[in-house]
XYZ file of C-alpha atoms in Angstrom:
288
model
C -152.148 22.994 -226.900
C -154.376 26.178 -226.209
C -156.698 26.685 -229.328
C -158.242 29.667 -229.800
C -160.701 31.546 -232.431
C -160.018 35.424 -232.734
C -162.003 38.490 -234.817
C -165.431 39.580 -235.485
C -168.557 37.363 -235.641
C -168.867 35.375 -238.590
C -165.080 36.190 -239.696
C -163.199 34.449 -236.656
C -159.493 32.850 -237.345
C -158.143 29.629 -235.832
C -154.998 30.050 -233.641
C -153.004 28.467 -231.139
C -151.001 30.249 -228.242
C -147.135 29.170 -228.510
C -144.984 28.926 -225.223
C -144.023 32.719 -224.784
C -148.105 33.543 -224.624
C -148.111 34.118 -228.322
C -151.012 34.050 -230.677
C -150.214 32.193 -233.796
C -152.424 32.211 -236.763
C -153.672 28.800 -237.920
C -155.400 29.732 -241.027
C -152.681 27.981 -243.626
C -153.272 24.803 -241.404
C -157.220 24.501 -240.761
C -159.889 27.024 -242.113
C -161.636 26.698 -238.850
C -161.434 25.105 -235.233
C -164.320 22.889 -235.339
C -166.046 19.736 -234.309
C -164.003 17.926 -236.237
C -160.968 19.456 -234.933
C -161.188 17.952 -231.689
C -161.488 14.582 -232.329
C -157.848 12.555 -231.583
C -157.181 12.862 -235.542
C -157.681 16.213 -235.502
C -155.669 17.494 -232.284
C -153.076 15.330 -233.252
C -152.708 17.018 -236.393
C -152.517 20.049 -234.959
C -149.845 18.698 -232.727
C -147.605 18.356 -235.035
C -147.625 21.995 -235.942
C -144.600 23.952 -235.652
C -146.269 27.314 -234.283
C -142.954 28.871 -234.856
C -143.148 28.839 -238.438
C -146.563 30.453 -238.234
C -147.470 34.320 -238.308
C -148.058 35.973 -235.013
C -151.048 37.805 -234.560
C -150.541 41.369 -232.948
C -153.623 42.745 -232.877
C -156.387 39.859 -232.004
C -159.165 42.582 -231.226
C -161.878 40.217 -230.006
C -161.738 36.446 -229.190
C -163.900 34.235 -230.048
C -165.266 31.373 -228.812
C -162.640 28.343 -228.638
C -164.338 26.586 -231.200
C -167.297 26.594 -233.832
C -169.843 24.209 -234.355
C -170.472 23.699 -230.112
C -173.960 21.227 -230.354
C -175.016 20.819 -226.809
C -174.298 23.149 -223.874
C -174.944 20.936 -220.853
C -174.738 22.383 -217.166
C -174.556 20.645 -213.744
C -176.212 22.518 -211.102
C -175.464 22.176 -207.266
C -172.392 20.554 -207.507
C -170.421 22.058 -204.692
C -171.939 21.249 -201.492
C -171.031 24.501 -200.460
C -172.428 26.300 -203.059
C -175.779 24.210 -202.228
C -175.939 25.566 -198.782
C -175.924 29.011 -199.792
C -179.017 28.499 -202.382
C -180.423 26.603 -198.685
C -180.465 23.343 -201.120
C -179.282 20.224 -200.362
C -176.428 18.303 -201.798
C -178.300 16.316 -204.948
C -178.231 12.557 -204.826
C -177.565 12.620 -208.364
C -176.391 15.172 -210.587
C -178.864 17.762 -211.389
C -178.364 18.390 -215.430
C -180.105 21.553 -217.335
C -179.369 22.811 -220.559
C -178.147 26.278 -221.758
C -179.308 27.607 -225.177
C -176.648 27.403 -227.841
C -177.823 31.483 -228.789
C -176.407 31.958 -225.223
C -172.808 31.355 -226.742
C -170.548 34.142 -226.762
C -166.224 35.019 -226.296
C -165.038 35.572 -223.361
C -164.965 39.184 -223.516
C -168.293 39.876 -225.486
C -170.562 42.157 -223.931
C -173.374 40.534 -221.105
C -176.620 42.086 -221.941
C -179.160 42.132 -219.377
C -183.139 40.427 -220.283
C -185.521 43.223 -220.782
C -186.826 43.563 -216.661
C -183.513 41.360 -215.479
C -183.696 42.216 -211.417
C -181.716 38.983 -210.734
C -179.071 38.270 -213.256
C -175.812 36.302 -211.087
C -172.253 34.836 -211.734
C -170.957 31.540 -211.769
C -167.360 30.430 -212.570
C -167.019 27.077 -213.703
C -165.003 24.456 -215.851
C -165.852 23.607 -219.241
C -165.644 19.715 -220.658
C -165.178 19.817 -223.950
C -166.110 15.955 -225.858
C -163.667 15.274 -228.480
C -165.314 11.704 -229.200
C -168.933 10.345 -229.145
C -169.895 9.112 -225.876
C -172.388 6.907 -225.307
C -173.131 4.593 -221.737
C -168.904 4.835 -221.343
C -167.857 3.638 -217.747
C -166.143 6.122 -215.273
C -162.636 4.185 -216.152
C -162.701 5.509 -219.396
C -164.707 8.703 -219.658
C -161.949 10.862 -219.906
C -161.121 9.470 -222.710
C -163.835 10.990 -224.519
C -162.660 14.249 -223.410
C -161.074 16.937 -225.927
C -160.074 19.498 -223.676
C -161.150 22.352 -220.760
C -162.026 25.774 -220.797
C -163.726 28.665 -218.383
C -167.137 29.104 -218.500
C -169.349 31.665 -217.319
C -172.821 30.045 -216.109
C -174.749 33.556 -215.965
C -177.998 33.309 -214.318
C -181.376 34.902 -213.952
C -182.675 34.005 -211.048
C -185.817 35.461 -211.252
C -186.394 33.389 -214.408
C -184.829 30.347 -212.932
C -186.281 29.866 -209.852
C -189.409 32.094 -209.423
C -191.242 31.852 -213.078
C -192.724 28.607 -212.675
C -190.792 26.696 -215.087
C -187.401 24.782 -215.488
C -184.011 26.207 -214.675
C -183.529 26.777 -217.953
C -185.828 29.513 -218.739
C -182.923 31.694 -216.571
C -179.709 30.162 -217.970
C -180.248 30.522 -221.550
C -180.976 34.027 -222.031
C -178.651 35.850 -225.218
C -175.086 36.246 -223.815
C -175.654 33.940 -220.771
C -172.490 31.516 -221.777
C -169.122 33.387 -222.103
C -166.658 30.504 -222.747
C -163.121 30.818 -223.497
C -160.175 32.374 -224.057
C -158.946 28.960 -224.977
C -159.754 25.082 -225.213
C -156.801 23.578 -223.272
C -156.182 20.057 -224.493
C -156.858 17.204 -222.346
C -152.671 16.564 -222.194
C -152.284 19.856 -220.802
C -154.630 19.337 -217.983
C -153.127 16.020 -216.305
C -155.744 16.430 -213.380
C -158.979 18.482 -213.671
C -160.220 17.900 -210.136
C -156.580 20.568 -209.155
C -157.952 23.497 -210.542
C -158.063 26.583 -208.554
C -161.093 29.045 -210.182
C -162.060 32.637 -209.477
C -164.158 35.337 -209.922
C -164.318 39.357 -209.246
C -167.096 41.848 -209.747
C -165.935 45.241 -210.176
C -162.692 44.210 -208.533
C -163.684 42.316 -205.360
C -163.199 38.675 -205.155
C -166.933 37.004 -204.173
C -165.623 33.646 -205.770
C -162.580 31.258 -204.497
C -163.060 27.455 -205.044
C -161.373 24.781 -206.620
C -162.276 21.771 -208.307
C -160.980 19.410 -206.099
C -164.696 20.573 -203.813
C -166.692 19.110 -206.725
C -169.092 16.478 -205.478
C -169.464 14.859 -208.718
C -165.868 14.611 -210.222
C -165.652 15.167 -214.063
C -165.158 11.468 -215.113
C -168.374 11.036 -213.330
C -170.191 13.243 -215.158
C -169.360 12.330 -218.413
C -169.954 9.040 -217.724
C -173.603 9.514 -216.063
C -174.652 12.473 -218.948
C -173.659 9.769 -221.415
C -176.120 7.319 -219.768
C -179.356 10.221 -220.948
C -178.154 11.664 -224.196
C -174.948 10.643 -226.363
C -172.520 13.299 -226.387
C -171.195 14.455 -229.677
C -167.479 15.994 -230.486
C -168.282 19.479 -229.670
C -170.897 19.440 -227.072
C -169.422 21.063 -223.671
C -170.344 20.444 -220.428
C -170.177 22.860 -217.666
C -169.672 21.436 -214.027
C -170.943 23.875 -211.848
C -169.725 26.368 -209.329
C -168.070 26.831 -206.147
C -169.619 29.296 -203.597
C -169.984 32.924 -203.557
C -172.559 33.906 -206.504
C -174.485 36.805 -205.446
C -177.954 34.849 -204.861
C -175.853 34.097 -201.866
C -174.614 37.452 -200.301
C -175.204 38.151 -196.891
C -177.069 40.073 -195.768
C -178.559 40.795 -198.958
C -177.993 39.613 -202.002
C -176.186 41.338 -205.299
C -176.981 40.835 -208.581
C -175.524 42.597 -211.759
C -176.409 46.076 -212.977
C -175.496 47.833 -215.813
C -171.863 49.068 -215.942
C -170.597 46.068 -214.070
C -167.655 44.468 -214.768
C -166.746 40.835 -213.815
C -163.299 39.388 -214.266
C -163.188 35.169 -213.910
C -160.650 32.730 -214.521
C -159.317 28.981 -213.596
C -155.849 27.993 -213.091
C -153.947 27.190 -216.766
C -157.494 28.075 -218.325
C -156.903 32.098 -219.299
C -159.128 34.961 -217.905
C -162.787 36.431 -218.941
C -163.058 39.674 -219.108
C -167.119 41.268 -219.591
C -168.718 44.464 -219.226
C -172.825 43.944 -218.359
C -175.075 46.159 -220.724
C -178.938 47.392 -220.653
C -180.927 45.410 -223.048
C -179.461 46.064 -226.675
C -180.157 43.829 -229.527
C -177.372 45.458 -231.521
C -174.733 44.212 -228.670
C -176.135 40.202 -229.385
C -176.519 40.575 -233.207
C -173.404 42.374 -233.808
């Protein structure tokens, strides 16, 4: 299935997308896509639902997040060895984890607003890994297991703040707006082989990112099972696996980072597109 959350903040509706592309209201079925929602139980549930019997929403207006009640947004950084080269890193000999704030959180079309005295602010395309059951020390074999589903995710990045302010990475990956995620959650069934996916990214039209996941170094079962090894991952907690080349920091000759105005359209194969517009600072575009 392809889950989905649509309308304004704090008033979002559960829905599913039929076969024809369709979005069909959930509300008689759940209140809410949630947590709980992605455990086996749950998506099986929802399985069983016969979206043709359900209203079909014309007018979504804005789409939420994929699902409420995320707990832990876990990133993976350098996992592309080519995406390594062009920060002049090496390859890691284990994967490098950092954490996004869950105020970074926002649909996949929200605005992007810019820190107050952003210079640096970059793109990064990369799968989602949604947990649909707790993890804890589970072996490679079986990781997947533990998996509810996949989704696009937009690592934004300061790079200023993450790699010149004398401090962790994650002082410039959790800034307000910084994690677009969505349209959907794909279910796990749906996505037979996440290390096929082809991903992309444009920035006022031109393509700067082409990569697939079949590049990553540390494969998704992997990573599941090695996170689970530091924290125990919780239904709802989303991991996102990094990105392929072509983020700005790496631009030859010069770099390019985001501005005002800019528009960057992202997406990964059987995942849906993001769609956002980057904005000034604005409080009144992150409390809205």
């Amino acid at each position: 299935m392809k889950l989905m959350r649509y309308g304004k903040k704090g008033n979002e509706k559960p829905a599913a997308l039929d076969a024809n592309g369709q979005v069909c209201d959930l509300s008689s079925v759940i209140s809410d896509i949630d947590a709980s929602s992605l455990s086996p139980t749950g998506l099986a549930k929802l399985a069983e639902v016969d979206l043709n019997r359900l209203p079909i929403v014309t007018d979504v207006g804005r789409i939420a997040p994929p699902y409420a009640g995320m707990g832990k947004f876990i990133c993976v950084g350098l996992n592309y060895a080519d995406h390594a080269a062009e920060s002049n890193l090496p390859v890691p000999p284990e994967p490098v984890l950092f954490m996004k704030a869950a105020s970074a959180l926002i649909g996949c079309n929200d605005p992007v607003v810019l820190p107050q005295g952003s210079v640096k602010t970059d793109w990064e395309v990369e799968l989602g890994v949604v947990i649909g059951t707790k993890a804890r020390y589970v072996s490679e074999d079986t990781a997947l297991d533990h998996v509810a589903g996949y989704c696009v995710v937009n690592d934004i990045s300061e790079r200023e703040y993450q790699i010149e302010r004398a401090g962790q990475w994650d002082k410039g990956k959790g800034c307000d707006t910084f994690g677009p995620v969505g349209p959907w959650l794909v279910t796990r069934d749906e996505v037979p082989d996440p290390q096929n996916l082809d991903m992309w990214l444009e920035v006022n039209g031109k393509r700067f990112q082409n990569g697939s996941t079949r590049t990553m170094v540390y494969k998704v079962a992997h990573l599941v099972s090695y996170i689970s090894r530091f924290m125990t991952l919780y239904p709802g907690d989303i991991i996102s696996t990094g990105t392929p080349p072509g983020v700005g920091m790496g631009q030859k000759p010069l770099p390019i980072y985001l501005k005002a105005g800019d528009v960057m359209r992202l997406g990964i194969a059987g995942l849906g597109e993001q769609r956002q517009t980057v904005h000034e600072w604005n409080p009144s575009l992150i409390d809205d």
